[in-house]
GROMACS .gro file of C-alpha atoms in nm:
model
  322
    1UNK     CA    1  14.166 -14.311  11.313
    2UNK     CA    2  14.181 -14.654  11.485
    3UNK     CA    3  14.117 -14.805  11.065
    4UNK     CA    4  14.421 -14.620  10.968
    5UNK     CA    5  14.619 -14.662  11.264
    6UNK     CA    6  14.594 -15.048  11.153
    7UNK     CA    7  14.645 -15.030  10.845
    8UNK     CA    8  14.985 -14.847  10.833
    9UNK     CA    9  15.130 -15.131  11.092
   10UNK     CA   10  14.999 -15.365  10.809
   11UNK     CA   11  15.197 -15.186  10.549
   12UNK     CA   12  15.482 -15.207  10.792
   13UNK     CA   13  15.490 -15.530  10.847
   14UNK     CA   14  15.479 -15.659  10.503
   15UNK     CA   15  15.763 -15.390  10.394
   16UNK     CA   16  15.955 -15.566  10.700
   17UNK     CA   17  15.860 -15.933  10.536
   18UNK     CA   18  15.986 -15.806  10.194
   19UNK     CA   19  16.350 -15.986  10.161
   20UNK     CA   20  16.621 -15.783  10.080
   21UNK     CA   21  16.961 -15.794   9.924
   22UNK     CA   22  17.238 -15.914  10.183
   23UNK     CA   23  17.428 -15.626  10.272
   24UNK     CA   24  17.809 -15.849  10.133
   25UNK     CA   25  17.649 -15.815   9.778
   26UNK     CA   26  17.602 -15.467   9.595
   27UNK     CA   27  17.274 -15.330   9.692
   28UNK     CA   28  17.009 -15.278   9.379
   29UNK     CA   29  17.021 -14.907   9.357
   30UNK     CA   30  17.377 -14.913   9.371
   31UNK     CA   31  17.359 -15.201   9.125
   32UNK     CA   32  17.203 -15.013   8.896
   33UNK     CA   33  17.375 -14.741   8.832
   34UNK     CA   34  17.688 -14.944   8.764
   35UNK     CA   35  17.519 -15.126   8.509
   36UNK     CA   36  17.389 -14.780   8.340
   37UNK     CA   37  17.725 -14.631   8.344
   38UNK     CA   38  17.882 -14.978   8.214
   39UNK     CA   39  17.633 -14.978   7.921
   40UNK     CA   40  17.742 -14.620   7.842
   41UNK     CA   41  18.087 -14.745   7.810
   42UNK     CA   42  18.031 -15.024   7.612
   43UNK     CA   43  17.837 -14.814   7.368
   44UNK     CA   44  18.161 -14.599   7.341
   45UNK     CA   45  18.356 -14.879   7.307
   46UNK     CA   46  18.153 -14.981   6.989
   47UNK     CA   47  18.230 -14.697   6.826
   48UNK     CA   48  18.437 -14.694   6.451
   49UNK     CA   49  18.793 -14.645   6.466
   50UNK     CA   50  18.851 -14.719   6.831
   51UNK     CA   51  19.064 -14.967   6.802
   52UNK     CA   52  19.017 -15.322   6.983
   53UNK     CA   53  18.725 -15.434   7.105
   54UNK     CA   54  18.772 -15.640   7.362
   55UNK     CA   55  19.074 -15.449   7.544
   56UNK     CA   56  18.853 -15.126   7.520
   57UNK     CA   57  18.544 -15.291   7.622
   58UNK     CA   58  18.761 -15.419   7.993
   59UNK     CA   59  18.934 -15.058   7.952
   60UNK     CA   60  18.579 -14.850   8.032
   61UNK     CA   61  18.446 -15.153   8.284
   62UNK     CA   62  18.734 -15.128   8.478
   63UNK     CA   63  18.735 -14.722   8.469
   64UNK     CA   64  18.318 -14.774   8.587
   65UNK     CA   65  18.431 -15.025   8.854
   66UNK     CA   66  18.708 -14.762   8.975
   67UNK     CA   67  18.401 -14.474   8.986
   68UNK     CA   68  18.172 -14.653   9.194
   69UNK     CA   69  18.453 -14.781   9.458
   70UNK     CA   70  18.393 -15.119   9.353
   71UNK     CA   71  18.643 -15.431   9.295
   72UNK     CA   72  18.555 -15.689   9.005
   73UNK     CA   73  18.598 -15.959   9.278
   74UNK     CA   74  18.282 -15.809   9.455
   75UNK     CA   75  18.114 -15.730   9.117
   76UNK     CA   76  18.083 -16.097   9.004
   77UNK     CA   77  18.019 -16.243   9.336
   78UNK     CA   78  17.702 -15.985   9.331
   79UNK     CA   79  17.619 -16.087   8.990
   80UNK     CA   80  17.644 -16.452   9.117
   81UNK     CA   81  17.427 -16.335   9.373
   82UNK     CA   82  17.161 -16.180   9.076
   83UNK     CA   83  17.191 -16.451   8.885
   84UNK     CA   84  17.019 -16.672   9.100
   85UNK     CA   85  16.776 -16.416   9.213
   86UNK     CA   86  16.669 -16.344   8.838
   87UNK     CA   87  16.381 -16.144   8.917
   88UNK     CA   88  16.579 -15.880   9.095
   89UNK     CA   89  16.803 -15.803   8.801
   90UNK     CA   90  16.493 -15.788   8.575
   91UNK     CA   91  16.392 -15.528   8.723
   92UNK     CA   92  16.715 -15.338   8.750
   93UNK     CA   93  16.801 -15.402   8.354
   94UNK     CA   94  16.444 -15.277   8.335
   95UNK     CA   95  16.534 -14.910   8.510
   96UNK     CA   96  16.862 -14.945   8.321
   97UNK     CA   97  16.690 -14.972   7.984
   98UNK     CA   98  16.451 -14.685   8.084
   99UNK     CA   99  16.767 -14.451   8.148
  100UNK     CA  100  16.944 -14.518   7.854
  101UNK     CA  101  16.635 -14.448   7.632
  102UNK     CA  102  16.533 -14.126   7.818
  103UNK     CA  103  16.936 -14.036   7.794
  104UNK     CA  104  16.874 -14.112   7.403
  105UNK     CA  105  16.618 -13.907   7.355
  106UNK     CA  106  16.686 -13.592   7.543
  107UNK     CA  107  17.011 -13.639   7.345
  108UNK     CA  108  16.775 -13.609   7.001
  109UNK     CA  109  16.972 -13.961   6.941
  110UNK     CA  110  16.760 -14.207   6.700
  111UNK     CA  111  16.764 -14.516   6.849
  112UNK     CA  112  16.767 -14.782   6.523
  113UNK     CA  113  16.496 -14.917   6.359
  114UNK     CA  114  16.318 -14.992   6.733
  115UNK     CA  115  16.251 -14.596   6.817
  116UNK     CA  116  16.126 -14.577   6.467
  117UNK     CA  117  15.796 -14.762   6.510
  118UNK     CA  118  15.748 -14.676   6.875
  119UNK     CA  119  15.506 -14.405   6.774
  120UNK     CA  120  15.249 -14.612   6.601
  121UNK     CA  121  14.930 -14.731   6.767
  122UNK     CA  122  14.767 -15.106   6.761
  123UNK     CA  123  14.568 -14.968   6.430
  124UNK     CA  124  14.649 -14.848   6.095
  125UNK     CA  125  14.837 -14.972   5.801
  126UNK     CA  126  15.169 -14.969   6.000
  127UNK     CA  127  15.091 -15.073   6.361
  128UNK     CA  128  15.260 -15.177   6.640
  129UNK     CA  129  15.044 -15.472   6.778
  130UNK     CA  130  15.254 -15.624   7.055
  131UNK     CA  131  15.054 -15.624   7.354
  132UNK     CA  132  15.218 -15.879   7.623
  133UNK     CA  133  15.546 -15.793   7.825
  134UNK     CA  134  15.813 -15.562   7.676
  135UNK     CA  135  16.093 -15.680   7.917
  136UNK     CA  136  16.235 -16.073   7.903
  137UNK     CA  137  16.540 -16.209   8.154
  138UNK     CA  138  16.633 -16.557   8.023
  139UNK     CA  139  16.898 -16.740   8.155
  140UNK     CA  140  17.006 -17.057   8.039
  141UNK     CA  141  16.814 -17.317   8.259
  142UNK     CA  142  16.490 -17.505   8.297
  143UNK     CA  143  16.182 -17.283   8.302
  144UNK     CA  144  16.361 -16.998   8.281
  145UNK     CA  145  16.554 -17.038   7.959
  146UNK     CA  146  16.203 -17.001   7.706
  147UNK     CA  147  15.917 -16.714   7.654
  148UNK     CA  148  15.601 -16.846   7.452
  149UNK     CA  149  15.353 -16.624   7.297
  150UNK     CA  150  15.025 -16.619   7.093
  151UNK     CA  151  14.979 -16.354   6.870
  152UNK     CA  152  14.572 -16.288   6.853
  153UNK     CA  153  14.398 -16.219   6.524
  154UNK     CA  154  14.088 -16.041   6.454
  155UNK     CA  155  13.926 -15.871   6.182
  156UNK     CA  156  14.190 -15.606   6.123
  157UNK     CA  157  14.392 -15.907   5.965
  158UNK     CA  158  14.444 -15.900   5.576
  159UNK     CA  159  14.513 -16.101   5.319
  160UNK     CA  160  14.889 -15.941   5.232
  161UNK     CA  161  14.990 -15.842   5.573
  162UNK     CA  162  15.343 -15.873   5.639
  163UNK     CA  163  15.519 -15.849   6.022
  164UNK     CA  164  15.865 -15.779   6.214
  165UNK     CA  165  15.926 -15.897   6.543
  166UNK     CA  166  16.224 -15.673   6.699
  167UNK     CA  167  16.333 -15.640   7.008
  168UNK     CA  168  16.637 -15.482   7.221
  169UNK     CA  169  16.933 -15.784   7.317
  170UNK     CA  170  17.197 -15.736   7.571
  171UNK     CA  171  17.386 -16.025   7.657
  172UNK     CA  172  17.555 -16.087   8.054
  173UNK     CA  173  17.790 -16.382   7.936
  174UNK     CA  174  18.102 -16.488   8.104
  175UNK     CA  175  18.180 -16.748   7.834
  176UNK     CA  176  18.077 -17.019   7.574
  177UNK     CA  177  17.877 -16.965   7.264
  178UNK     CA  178  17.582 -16.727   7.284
  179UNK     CA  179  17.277 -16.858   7.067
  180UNK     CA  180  16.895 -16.692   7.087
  181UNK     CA  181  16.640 -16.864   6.883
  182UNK     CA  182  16.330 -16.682   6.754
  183UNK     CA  183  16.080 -16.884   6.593
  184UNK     CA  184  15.684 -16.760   6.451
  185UNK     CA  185  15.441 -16.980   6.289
  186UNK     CA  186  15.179 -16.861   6.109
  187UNK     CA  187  14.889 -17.058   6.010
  188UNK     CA  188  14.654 -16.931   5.731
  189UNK     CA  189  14.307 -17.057   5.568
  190UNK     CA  190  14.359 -17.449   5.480
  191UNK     CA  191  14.548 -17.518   5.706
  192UNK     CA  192  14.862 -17.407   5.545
  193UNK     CA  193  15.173 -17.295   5.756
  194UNK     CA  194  15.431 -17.028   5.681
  195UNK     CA  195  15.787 -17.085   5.970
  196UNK     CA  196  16.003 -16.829   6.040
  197UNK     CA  197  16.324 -16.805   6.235
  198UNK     CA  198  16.637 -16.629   6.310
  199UNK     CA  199  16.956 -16.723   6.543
  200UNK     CA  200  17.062 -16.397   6.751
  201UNK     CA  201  17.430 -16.451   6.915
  202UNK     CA  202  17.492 -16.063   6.974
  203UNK     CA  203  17.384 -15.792   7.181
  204UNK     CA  204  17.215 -15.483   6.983
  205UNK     CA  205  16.868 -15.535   6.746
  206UNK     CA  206  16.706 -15.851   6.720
  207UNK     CA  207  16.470 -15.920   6.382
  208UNK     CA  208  16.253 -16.161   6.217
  209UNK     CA  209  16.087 -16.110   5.939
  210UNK     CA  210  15.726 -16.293   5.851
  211UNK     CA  211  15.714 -16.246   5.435
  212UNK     CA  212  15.341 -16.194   5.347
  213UNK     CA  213  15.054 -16.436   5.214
  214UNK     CA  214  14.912 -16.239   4.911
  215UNK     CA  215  14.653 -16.551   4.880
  216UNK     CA  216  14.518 -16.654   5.209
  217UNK     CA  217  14.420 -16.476   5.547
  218UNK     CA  218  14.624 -16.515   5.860
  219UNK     CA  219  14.396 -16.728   6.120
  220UNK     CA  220  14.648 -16.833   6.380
  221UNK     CA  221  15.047 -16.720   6.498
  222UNK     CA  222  15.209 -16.798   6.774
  223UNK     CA  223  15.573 -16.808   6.840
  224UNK     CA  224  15.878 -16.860   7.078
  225UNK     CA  225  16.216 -16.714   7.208
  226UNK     CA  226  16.508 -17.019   7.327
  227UNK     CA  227  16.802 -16.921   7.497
  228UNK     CA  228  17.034 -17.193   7.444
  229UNK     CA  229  17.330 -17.244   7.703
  230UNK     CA  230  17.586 -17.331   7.460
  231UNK     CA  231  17.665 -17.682   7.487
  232UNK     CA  232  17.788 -17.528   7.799
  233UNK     CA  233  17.659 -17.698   8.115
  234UNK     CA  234  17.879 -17.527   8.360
  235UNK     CA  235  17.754 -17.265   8.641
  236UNK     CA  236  17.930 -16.919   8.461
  237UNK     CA  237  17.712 -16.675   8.412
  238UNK     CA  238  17.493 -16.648   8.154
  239UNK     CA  239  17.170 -16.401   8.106
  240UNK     CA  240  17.019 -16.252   7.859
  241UNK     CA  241  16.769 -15.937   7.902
  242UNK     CA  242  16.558 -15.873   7.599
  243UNK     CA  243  16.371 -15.489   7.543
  244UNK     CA  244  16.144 -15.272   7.387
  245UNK     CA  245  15.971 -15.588   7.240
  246UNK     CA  246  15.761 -15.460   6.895
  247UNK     CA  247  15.567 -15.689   6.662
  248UNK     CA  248  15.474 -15.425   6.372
  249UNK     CA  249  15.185 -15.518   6.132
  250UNK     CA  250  15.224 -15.418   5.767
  251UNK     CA  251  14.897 -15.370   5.570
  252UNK     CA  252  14.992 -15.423   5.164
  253UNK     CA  253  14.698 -15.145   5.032
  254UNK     CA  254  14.704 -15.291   4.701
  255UNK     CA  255  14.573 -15.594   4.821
  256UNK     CA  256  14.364 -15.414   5.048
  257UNK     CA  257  14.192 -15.231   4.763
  258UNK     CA  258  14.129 -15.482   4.540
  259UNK     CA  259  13.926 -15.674   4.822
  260UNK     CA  260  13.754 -15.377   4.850
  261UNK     CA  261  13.637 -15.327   4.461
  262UNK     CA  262  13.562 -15.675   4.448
  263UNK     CA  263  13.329 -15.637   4.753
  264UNK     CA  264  13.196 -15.388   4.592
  265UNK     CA  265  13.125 -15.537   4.276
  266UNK     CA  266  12.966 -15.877   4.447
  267UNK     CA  267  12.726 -15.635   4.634
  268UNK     CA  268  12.582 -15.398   4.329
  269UNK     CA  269  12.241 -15.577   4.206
  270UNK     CA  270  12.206 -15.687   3.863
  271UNK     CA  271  12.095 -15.435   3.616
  272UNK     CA  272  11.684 -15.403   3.483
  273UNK     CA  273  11.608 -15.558   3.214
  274UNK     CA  274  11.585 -15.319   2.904
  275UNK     CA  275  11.213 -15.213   2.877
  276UNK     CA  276  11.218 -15.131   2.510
  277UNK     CA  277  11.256 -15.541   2.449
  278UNK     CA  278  10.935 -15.630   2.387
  279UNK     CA  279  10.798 -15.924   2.624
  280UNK     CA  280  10.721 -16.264   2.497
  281UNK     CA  281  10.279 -16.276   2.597
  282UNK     CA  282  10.175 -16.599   2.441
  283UNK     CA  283   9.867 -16.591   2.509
  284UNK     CA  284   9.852 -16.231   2.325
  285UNK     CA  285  10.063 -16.309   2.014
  286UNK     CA  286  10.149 -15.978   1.872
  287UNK     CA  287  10.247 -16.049   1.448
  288UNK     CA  288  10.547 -15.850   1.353
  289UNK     CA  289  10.423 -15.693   1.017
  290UNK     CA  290  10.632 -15.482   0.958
  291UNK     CA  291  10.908 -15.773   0.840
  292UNK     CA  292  10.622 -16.054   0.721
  293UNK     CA  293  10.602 -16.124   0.347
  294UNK     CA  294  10.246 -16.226   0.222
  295UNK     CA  295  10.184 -16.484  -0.009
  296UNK     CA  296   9.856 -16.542  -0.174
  297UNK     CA  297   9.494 -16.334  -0.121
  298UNK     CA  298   9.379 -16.369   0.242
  299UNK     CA  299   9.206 -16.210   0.454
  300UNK     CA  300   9.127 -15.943   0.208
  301UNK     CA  301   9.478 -15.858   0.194
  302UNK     CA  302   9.634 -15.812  -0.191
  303UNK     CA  303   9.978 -15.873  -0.197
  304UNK     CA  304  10.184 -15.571  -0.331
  305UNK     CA  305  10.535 -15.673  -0.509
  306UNK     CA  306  10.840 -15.657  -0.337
  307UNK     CA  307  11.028 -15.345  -0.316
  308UNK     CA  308  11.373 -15.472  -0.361
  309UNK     CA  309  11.494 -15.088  -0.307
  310UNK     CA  310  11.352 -15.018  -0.004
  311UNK     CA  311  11.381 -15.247   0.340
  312UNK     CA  312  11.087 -15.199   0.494
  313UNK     CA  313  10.763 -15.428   0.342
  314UNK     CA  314  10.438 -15.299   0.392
  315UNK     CA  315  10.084 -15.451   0.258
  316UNK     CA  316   9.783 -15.232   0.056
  317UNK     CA  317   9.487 -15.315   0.191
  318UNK     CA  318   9.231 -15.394  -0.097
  319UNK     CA  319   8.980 -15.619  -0.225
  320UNK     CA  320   9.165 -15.907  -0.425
  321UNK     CA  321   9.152 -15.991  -0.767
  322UNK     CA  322   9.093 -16.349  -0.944
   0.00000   0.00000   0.00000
């Protein structure tokens, strides 16, 4: 009793040690479901045939503002607030981005080409081999504006294999040019290198593509994600939270199979020699006779004229005549 008696004023104190959000800026629950309901309407501001953009895009945010009892003035001064406490806002985007994807799916809405290799495992022909954080918060600045990775590769790696690295962008940007660089390198047997990047300045799917190596195995990638600020050194605000991060291997089977046969064929012993060629025993020299002429009386032997009609020679054995 005494044991647990101390250990709940242990909890307590470190849940009264946990910092919180000043009570002037919008609190993170709060936070959060303005954000969900202001990603809904941007989503229905995307859609065809609704006329401008940008007017309908400030139409819905001011109609979520006006639903939460919340004025833009205290809006961005809490986003100023988030901005410099990144970590917070990570994990809000990160609830956010699980809403919207459970909203998705008990909606039966497919979700782009990201939902559509969610279901494969780390194995397999298709497979889904990203294994280090799904959720990225970059903002513009040192240390916190660059996410580096290293992709390792084992024995399920194949000559032929192909990738995509996707991911989920939504950009928080009050102005200035928006520029996210993705970069893989692959290095194969010899030493050779195969680069690959993209440039991502809007909010929706991100891809890159790494083309396949039909000749050499994959021994080595690794890879980066930049968030430039722009040229733009001012303090507006500008994040970036990246989602649902996928690398997806692609076996080539063709490839695959003709390994395979030519393992096989390097493996299978060398056939027996055929055992109705007759051995070469020199010290038991066996005369073919069947295909020896015989000139002249030896041996006892009397040479018999040649058949010219038949192929075969044979001798008559007989005495032989002078």
């Amino acid at each position: 009793m005494k044991r647990s008696l101390t250990y709940l004023l242990v909890l307590m104190l470190v849940v009264a040690c946990k910092p919180t959000v000043p009570s002037e800026y919008i609190q993170p629950g709060d936070m959060e479901d303005i954000l969900y309901d202001y990603h809904l309407a941007l989503a229905m501001s995307r859609q065809k045939g609704s006329g401008d953009l940008d007017f309908n895009r400030s139409l819905y945010f001011q109609s979520v503002l006006k639903k939460h009892g919340v004025t833009e003035a205290e809006f961005d001064s809490s986003l100023i607030y988030y901005y410099s406490h990144a970590y917070r806002l990570k994990d809000i985007y990160s609830e956010v981005n699980q809403r919207l994807n459970d909203e998705a799916t008990s909606l039966g809405v497919a979700v782009g080409d990201i939902n559509r290799y969610s279901q494969y495992s780390t194995t397999g022909d298709t497979a889904n081999i990203w294994n280090q954080q799904s959720d990225l918060l970059l903002i513009p600045r040192a240390t916190m504006n660059r996410y580096d990775f290293t992709v390792k590769v084992d024995s399920t790696f194949m000559k032929g294999d192909s990738f995509m690295f996707q991911f989920m962008s939504e950009y928080i940007w009050q102005n200035g040019s928006k520029d996210l660089t993705v970069c893989i390198v692959c290095k194969y047997d010899g030493d050779s290198i195969i680069q690959t990047s993209n440039h991502i300045s809007v909010s929706g799917t991100a891809q890159v593509r790494v083309p396949a190596n039909r000749e050499k195995k994959l021994k080595d990638m690794r890879g980066f994600i930049y968030l430039s600020d722009g040229g733009d050194d001012s303090n507006t605000q500008k994040m970036l939270f990246i989602s649902q991060i996928q690398l997806i291997r692609f076996h080539d089977k063709t490839i695959a199979n003709e390994e395979e046969i030519t393992n096989d064929e390097s493996n299978t012993e060398a056939p027996a020699k055929d055992s109705i060629q007759r051995g070469d025993d020199s010290r038991r020299p066996e005369p073919d006779t069947l295909r020896r002429r015989v000139s002249g009386g030896q041996h006892g032997l009397r040479p018999i004229p040649i058949d010219t009609r038949n192929g075969v020679h044979r001798m008559d054995a007989g005495p032989t005549r002078n």
